[in-house]
Short mmCIF file of C-alpha atoms and ligand atoms in Angstrom, two decimals:
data_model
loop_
_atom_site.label_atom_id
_atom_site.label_comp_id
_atom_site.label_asym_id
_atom_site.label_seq_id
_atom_site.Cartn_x
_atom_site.Cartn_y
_atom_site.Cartn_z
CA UNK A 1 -9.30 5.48 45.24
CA UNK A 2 -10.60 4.35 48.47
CA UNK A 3 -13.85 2.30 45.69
CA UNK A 4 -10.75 0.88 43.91
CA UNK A 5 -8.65 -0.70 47.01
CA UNK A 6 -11.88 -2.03 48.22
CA UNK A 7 -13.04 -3.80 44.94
CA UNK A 8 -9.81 -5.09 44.73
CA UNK A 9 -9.79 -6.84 48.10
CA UNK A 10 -13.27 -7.96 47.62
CA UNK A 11 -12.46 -9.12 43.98
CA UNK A 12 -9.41 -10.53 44.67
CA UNK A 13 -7.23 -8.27 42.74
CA UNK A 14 -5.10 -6.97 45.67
CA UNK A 15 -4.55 -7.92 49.24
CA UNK A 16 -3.03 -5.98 51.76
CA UNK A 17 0.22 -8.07 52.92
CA UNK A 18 0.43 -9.77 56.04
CA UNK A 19 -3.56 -8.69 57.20
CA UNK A 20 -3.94 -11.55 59.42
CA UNK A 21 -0.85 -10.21 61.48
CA UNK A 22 -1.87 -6.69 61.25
CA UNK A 23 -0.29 -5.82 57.50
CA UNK A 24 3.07 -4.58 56.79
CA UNK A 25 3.53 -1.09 55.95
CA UNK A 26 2.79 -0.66 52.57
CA UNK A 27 3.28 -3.79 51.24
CA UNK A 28 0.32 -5.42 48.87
CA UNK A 29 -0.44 -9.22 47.77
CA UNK A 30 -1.80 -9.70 44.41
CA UNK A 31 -4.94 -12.26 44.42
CA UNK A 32 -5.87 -15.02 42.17
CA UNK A 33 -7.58 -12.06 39.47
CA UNK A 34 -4.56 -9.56 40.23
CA UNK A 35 -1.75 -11.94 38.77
CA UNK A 36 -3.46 -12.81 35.73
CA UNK A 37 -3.90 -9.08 34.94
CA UNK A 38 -0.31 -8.13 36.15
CA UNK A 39 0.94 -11.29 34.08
CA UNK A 40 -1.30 -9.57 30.86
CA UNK A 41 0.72 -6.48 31.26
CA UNK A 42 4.36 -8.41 31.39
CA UNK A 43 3.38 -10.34 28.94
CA UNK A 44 2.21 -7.88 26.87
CA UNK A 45 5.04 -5.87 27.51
CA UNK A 46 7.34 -8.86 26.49
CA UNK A 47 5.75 -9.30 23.56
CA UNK A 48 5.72 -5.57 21.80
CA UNK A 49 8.84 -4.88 23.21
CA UNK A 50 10.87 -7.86 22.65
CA UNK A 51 8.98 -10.74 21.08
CA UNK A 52 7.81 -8.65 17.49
CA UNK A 53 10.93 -6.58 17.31
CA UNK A 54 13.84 -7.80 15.43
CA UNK A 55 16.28 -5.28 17.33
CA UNK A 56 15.25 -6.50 21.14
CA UNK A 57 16.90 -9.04 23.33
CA UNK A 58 15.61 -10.59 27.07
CA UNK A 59 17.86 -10.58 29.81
CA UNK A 60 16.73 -12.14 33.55
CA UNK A 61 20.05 -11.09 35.89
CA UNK A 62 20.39 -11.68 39.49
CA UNK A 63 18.61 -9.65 42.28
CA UNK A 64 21.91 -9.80 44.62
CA UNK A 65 24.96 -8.84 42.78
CA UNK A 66 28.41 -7.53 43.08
CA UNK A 67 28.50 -4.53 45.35
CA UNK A 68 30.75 -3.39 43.07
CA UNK A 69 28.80 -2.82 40.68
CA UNK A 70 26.69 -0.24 43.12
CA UNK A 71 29.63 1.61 43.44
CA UNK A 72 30.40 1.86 39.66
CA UNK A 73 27.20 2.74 39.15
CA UNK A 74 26.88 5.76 41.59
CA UNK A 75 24.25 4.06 43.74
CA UNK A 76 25.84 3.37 47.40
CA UNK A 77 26.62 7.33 46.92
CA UNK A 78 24.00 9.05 45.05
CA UNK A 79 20.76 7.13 45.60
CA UNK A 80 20.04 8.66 48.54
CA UNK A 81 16.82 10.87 49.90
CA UNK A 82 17.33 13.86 52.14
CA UNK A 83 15.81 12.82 55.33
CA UNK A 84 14.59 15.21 58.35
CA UNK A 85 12.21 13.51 61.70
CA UNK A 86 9.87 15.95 63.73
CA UNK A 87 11.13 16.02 67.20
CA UNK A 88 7.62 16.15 68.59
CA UNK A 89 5.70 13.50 66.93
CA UNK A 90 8.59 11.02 65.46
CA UNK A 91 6.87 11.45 61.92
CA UNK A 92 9.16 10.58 59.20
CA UNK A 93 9.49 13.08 55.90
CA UNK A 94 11.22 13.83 52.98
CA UNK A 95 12.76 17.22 53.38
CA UNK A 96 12.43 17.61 49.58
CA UNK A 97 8.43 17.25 50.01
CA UNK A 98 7.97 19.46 52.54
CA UNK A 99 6.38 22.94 52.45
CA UNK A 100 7.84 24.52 55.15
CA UNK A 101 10.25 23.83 58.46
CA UNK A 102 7.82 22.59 60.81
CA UNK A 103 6.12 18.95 60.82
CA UNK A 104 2.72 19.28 58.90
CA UNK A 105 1.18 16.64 60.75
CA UNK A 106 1.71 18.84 64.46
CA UNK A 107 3.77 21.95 63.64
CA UNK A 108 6.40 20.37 65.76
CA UNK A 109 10.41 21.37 65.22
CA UNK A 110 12.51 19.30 62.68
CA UNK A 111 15.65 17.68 62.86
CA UNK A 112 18.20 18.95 60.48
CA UNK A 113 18.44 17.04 56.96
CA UNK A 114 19.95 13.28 56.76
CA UNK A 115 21.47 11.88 53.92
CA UNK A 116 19.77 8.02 53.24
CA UNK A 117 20.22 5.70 50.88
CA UNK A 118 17.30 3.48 49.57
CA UNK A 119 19.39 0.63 48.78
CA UNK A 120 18.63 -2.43 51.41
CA UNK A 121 21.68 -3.87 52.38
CA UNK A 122 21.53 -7.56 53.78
CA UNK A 123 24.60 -9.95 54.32
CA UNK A 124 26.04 -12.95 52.03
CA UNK A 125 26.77 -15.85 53.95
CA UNK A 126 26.78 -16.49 57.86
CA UNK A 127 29.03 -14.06 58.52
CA UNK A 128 27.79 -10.46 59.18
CA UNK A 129 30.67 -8.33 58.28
CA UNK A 130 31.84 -5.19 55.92
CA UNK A 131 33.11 -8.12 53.55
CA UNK A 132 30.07 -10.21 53.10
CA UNK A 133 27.88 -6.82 52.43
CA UNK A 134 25.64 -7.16 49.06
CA UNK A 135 22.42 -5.17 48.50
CA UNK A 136 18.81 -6.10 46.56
CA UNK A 137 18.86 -4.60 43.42
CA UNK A 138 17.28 -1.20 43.22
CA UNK A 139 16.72 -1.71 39.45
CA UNK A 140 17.22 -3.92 36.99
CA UNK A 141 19.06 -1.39 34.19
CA UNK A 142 22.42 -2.52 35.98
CA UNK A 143 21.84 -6.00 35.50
CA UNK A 144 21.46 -5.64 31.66
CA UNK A 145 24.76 -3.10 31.69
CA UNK A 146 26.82 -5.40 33.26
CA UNK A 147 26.11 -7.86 30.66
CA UNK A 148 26.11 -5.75 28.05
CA UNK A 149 29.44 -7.43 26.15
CA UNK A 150 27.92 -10.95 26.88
CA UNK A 151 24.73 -10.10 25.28
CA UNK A 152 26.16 -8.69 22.12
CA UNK A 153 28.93 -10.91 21.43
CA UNK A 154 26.83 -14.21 21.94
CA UNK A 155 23.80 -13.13 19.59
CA UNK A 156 26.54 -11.17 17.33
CA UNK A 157 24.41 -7.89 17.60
CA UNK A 158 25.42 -4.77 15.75
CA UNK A 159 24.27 -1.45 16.68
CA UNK A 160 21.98 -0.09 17.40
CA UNK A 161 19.89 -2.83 19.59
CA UNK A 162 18.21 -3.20 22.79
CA UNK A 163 18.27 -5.57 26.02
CA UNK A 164 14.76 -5.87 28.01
CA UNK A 165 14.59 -7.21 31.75
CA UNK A 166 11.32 -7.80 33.92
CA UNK A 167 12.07 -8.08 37.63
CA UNK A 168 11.73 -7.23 41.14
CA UNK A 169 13.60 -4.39 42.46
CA UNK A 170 13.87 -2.74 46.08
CA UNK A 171 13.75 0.45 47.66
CA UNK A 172 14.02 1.58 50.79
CA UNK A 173 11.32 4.34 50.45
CA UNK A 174 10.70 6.75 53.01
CA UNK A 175 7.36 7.71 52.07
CA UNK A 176 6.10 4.97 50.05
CA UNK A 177 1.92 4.86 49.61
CA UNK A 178 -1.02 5.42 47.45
CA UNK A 179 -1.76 1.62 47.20
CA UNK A 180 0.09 0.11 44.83
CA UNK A 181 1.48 3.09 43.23
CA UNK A 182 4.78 3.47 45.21
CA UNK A 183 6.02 0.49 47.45
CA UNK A 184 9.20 -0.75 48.95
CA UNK A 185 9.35 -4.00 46.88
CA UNK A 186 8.43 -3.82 43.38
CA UNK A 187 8.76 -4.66 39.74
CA UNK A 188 10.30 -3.19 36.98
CA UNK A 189 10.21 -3.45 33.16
CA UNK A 190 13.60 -2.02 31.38
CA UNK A 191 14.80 -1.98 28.31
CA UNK A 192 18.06 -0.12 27.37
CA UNK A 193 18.51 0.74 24.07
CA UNK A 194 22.30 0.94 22.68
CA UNK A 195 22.77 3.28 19.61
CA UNK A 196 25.41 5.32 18.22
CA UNK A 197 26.58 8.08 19.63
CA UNK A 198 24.58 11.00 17.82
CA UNK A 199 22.02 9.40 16.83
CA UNK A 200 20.64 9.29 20.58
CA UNK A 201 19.03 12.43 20.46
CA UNK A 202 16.59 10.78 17.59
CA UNK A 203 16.39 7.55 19.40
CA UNK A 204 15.44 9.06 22.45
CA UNK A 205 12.69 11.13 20.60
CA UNK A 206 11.36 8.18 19.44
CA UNK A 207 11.14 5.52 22.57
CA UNK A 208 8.82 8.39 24.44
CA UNK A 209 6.29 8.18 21.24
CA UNK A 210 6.41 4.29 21.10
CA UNK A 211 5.88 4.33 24.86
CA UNK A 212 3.33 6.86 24.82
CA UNK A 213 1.34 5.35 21.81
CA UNK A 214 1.36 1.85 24.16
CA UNK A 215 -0.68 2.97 26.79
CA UNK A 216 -3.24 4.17 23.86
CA UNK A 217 -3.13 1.11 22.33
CA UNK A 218 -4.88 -0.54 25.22
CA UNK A 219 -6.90 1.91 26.72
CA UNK A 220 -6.10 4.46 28.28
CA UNK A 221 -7.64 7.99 27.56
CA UNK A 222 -5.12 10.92 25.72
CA UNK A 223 -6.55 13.10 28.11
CA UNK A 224 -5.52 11.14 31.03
CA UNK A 225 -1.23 11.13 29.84
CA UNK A 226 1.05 13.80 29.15
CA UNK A 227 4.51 13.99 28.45
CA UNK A 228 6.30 15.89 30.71
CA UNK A 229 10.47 16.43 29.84
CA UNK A 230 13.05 17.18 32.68
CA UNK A 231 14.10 20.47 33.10
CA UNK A 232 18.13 20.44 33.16
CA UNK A 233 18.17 21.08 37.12
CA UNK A 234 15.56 18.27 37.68
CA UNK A 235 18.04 15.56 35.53
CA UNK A 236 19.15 12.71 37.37
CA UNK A 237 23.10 12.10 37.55
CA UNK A 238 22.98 10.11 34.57
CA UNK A 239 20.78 11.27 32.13
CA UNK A 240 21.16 13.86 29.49
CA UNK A 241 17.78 13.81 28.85
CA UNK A 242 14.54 12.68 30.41
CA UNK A 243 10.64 12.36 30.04
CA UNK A 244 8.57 11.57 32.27
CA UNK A 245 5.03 10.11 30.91
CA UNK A 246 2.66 11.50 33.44
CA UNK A 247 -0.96 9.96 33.85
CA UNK A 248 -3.54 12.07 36.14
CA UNK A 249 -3.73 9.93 39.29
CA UNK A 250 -6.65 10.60 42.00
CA UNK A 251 -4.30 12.47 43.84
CA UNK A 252 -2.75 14.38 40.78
CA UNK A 253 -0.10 13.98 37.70
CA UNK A 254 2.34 11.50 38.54
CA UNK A 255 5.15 9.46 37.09
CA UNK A 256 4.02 6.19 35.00
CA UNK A 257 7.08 5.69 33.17
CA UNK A 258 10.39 7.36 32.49
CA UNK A 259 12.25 7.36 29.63
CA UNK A 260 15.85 8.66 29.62
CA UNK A 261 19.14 9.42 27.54
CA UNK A 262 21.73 8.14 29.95
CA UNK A 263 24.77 8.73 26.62
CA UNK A 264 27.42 6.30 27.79
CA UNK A 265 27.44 7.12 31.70
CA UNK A 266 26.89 3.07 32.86
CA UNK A 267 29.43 1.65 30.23
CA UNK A 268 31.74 3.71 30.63
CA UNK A 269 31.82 3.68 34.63
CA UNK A 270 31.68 -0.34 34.18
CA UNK A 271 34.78 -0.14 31.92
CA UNK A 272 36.50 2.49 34.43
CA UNK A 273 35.58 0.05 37.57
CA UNK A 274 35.56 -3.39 36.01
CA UNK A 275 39.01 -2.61 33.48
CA UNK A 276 37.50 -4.03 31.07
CA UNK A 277 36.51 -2.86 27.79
CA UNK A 278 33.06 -2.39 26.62
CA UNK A 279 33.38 -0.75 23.90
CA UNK A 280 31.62 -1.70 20.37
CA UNK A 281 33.89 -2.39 17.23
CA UNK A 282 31.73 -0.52 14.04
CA UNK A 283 32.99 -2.16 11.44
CA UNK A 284 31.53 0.45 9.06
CA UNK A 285 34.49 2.74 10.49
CA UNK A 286 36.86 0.38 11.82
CA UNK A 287 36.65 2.15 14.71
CA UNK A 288 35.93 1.23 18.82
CA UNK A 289 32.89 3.29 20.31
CA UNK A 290 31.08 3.46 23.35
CA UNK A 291 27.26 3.22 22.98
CA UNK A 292 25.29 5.60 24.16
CA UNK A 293 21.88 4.36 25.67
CA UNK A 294 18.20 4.92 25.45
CA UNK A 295 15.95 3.53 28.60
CA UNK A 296 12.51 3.00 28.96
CA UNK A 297 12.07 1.90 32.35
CA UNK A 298 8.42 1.41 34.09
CA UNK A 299 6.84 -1.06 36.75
CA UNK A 300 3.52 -3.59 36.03
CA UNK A 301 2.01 -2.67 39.34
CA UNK A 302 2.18 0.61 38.88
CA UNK A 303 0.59 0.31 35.30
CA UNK A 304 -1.84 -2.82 36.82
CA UNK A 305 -3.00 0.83 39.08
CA UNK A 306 -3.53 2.84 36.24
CA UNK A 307 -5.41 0.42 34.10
CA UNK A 308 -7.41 -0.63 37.13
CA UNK A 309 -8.44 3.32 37.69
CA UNK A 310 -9.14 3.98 33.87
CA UNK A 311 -11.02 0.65 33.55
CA UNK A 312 -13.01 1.45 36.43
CA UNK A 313 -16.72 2.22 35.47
CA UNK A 314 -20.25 3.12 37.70
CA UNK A 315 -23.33 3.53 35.53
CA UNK A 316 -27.19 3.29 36.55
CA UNK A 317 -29.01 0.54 35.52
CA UNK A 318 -32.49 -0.02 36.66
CA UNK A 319 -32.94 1.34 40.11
CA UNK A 320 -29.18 -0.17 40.62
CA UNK A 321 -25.68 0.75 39.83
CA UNK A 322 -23.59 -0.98 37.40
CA UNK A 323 -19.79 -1.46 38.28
CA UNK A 324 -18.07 -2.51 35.29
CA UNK A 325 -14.25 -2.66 34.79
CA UNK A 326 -14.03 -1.79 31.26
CA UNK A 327 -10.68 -3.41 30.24
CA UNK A 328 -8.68 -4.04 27.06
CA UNK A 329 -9.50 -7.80 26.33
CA UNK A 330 -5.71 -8.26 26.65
CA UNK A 331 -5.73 -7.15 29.94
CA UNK A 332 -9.13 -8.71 31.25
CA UNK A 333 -7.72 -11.70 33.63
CA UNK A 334 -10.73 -13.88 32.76
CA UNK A 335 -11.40 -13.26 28.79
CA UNK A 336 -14.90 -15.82 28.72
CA UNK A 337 -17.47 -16.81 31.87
CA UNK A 338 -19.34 -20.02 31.34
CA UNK A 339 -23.09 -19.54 32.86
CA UNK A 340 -25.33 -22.49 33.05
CA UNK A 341 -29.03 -21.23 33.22
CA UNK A 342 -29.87 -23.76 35.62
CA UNK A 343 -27.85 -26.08 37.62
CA UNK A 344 -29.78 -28.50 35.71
CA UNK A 345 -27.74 -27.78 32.96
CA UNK A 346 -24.70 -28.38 34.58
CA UNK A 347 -23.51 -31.40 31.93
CA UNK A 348 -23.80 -29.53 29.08
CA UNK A 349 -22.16 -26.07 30.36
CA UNK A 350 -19.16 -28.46 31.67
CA UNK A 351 -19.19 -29.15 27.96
CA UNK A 352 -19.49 -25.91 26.47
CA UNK A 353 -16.22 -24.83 29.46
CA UNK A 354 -14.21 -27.71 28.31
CA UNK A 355 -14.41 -26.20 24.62
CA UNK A 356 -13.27 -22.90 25.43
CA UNK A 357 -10.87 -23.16 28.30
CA UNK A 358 -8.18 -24.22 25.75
CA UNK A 359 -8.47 -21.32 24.12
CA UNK A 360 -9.11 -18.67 26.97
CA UNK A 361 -8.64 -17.78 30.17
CA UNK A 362 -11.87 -18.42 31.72
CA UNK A 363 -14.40 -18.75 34.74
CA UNK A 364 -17.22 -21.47 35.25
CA UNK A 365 -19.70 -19.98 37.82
CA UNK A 366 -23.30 -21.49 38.29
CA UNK A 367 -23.96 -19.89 41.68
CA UNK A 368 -26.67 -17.42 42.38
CA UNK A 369 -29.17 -15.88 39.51
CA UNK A 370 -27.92 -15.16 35.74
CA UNK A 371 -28.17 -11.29 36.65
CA UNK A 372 -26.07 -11.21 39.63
CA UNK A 373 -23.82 -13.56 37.45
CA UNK A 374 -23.16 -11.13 35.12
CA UNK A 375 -22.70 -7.98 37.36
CA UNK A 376 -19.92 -10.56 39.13
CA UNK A 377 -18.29 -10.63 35.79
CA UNK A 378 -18.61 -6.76 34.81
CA UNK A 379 -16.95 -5.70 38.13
CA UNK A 380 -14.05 -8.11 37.28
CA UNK A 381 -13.62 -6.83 33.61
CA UNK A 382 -14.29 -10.14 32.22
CA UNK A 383 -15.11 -8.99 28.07
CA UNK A 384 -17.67 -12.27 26.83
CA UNK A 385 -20.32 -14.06 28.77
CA UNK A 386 -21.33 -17.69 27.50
CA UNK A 387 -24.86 -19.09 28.89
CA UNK A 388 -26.15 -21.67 28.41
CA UNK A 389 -29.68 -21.84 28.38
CA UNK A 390 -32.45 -25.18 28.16
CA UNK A 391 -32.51 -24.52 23.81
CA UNK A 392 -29.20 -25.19 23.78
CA UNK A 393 -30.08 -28.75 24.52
CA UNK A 394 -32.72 -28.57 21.09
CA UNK A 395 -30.48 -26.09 18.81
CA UNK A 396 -26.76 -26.42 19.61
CA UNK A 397 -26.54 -22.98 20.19
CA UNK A 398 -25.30 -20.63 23.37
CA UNK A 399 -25.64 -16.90 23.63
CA UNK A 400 -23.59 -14.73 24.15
CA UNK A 401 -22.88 -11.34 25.78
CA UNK A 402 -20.65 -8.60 25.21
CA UNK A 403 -19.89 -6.72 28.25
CA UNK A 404 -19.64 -3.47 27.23
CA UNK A 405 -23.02 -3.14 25.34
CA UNK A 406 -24.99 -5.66 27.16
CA UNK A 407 -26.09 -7.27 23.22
CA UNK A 408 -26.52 -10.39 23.51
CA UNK A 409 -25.90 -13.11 20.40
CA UNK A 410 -27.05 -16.64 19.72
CA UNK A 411 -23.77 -18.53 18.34
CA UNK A 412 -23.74 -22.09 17.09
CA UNK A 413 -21.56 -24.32 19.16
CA UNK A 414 -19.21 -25.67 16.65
CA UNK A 415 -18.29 -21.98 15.49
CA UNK A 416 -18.31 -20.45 19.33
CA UNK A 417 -14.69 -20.81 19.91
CA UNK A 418 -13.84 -18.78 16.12
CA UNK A 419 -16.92 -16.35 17.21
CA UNK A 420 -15.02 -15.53 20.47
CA UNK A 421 -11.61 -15.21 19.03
CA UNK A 422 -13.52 -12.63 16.40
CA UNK A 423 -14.78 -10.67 19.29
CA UNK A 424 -11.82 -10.42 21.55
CA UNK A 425 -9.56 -9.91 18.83
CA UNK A 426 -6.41 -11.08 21.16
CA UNK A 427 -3.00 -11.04 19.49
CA UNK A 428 -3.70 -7.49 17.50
ZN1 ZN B 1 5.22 16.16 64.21
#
């Protein structure tokens, strides 16, 4: 872990926040390589769940809404950890994480257990009283629940049919760590799923294969998810049912995404609270039900982590290791490098850059010797090299390399561009 947080500084993947100033606990920047890949997975994201799906909607809601809707939704009571401090060393701890009564950092005594809620509460407006109280979202599900009746009615949608929402959330985590895995500010990728009532169970069944199959689809190892299901006395308030799809972290199994029944526990508190009705008219029975609803609900950074760890490679190569990050092209943040042999060549290879950058995301570097060139690309993932050598100037022709096996091919230029769509294969 400690290799990854390192590349990724030195890459410019990730930056720890504020580091001129010190940092800020557990708060993380992403660099100029990190946003393209974190933009891959949204986008990606977008696109299977929402863009080739006939049955998928996008919603973007506010961060600061109603507080009412908090209430309604159980969060200014329930979403709360159980607290406890050491009286010796001032350490901070979950009482649900801990072993035993004393603090495991010095054995010291504990305080007894503190209810806290993870919402952060800030203040609408220049006045700082109960009646200007609103709180950063700590998802976005409620967002798309609210506007559940707004969505359907304006894009006449019939059951069953879903509602996906990228954004940032907040959480005021007590324990929060493990690099990008778990922090305070964060993003989120939900979709809830409405269906009828009874045919949930089916639904739900199938959303944890779909996700599942996803993270398959672009690389990651079988052996390196499971699914793990909620035992009844594990179930958040809400749910009915939940998975959790695990993926085996440095530091053990851990959640990567959750995907959970919730039956119709949001609409039908935002009916209660709200008064008014959200129910669905089936017009196959004449009659007015409330949808029950399937979520999906996972964060980019914390995926960015996994595919950074899986993509991760060291392998010998002369008398000096290889780091290569062995990414889905998808994911790659630059898909094509441009190399110029020689500086001398600098014209041409401007040329050659010119002709792909329309097409790709891609990198023009000319500094330092075609070897170290390519290692700079391997450690950033980057799939396709393009050099261009002094024959190009006699045969119109560039090689290139693949990083994973290191071939190398000669390509004409006026079929490069269809040659490197071939070998990424983006859009599959
Ligand atoms: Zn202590």
């Amino acid at each position: 872990m400690d290799t990854l947080v390192s590349l990724s500084k030195r890459r410019g993947f990730v930056f720890p926040s504020s580091e001129i100033y010190g940092g800020f606990s557990s708060t993380w920047d992403y660099g100029p390589l990190g946003v393209e890949l974190k933009r891959n997975i949204k986008n990606l994201w977008w696109r299977d769940m929402v863009q080739r799906r006939d049955d998928i909607v996008g919603l973007d809601s506010a961060i600061l809404m109603s507080p009412l809707i908090w209430q309604a939704s159980g969060h200014i009571t329930e979403f709360t950890d159980p607290l406890v401090d050491c009286k010796v060393c001032h350490h901070r701890f979950r009482a649900d994480q801990l072993d035993g009564d004393r603090c495991p950092d010095c054995g010291g005594e504990l305080t007894d257990v503190r209810r806290f809620n993870l919402m952060f509460k800030t203040f609408v407006g220049p006045v700082e009283d109960d009646a200007s109280v609103a709180y950063l979202r700590p998802e976005t599900a409620q967002g798309i629940f609210v506007n559940f009746f707004n969505v359907q009615q304006s894009m006449r949608r019939k059951l069953p049919f879903g509602i996906a929402q990228q954004g940032k959330a907040f959480r005021n985590e007590i324990t929060p760590g493990n690099f990008i895995f778990r922090t305070r500010e964060f993003e989120q990728m939900e979709m809830e799923f409405f269906v009828k009532p009874g045919t949930d169970e089916q639904w739900y069944r199938q959303w944890v294969d779909n996700r599942y199959n996803w993270y398959i689809k672009y690389g990651i190892s079988p052996d390196h998810l499971r699914i793990r299901e909620h035992q009844k006395e594990e179930l958040a308030h809400y749910a009915r049912a939940t998975s959790d799809i695990e993926y085996t972290f440095p530091w053990g199994w851990g959640e990567l995404e959750g995907v959970a029944n919730r039956g119709d526990f949001d609409l039908r508190r935002h009916s209660d609270a709200s008064n008014k009705d959200l129910s669905y008219f089936d017009d196959e029975t004449g009659e007015r039900i409330l949808p029950y609803v399937i979520e999906p609900a996972v964060g980019p950074d914390r995926i960015a982590l996994i595919f950074l760890l899986e993509a991760y490679h060291e392998e010998p190569d002369k008398d000096e290791t290889r780091v290569v990050l062995r990414f889905h092209p998808e994911l790659a943040p630059i898909k094509v490098a441009v190399l110029p042999l020689s500086r001398k060549l600098g014209e041409e290879a401007h040329n050659v850059h010119s002709l792909v950058r329309s097409h790709f995301m891609s990198q023009y570097d000319d500094t330092g010797s075609i070897g170290k060139r390519y290692r700079r690309q391997d450690e950033i993932g980057t799939p396709l090299c393009v050099t261009v050598d002094f024959d190009t100037l006699a045969d119109s022709a560039v090689t290139v390399r693949d990083r994973d096996s290191m071939e190398q091919v000669r390509v004409p230029l006026d079929a490069l561009v269809q040659k490197l769509k071939d070998m990424l294969k983006l859009g599959e």
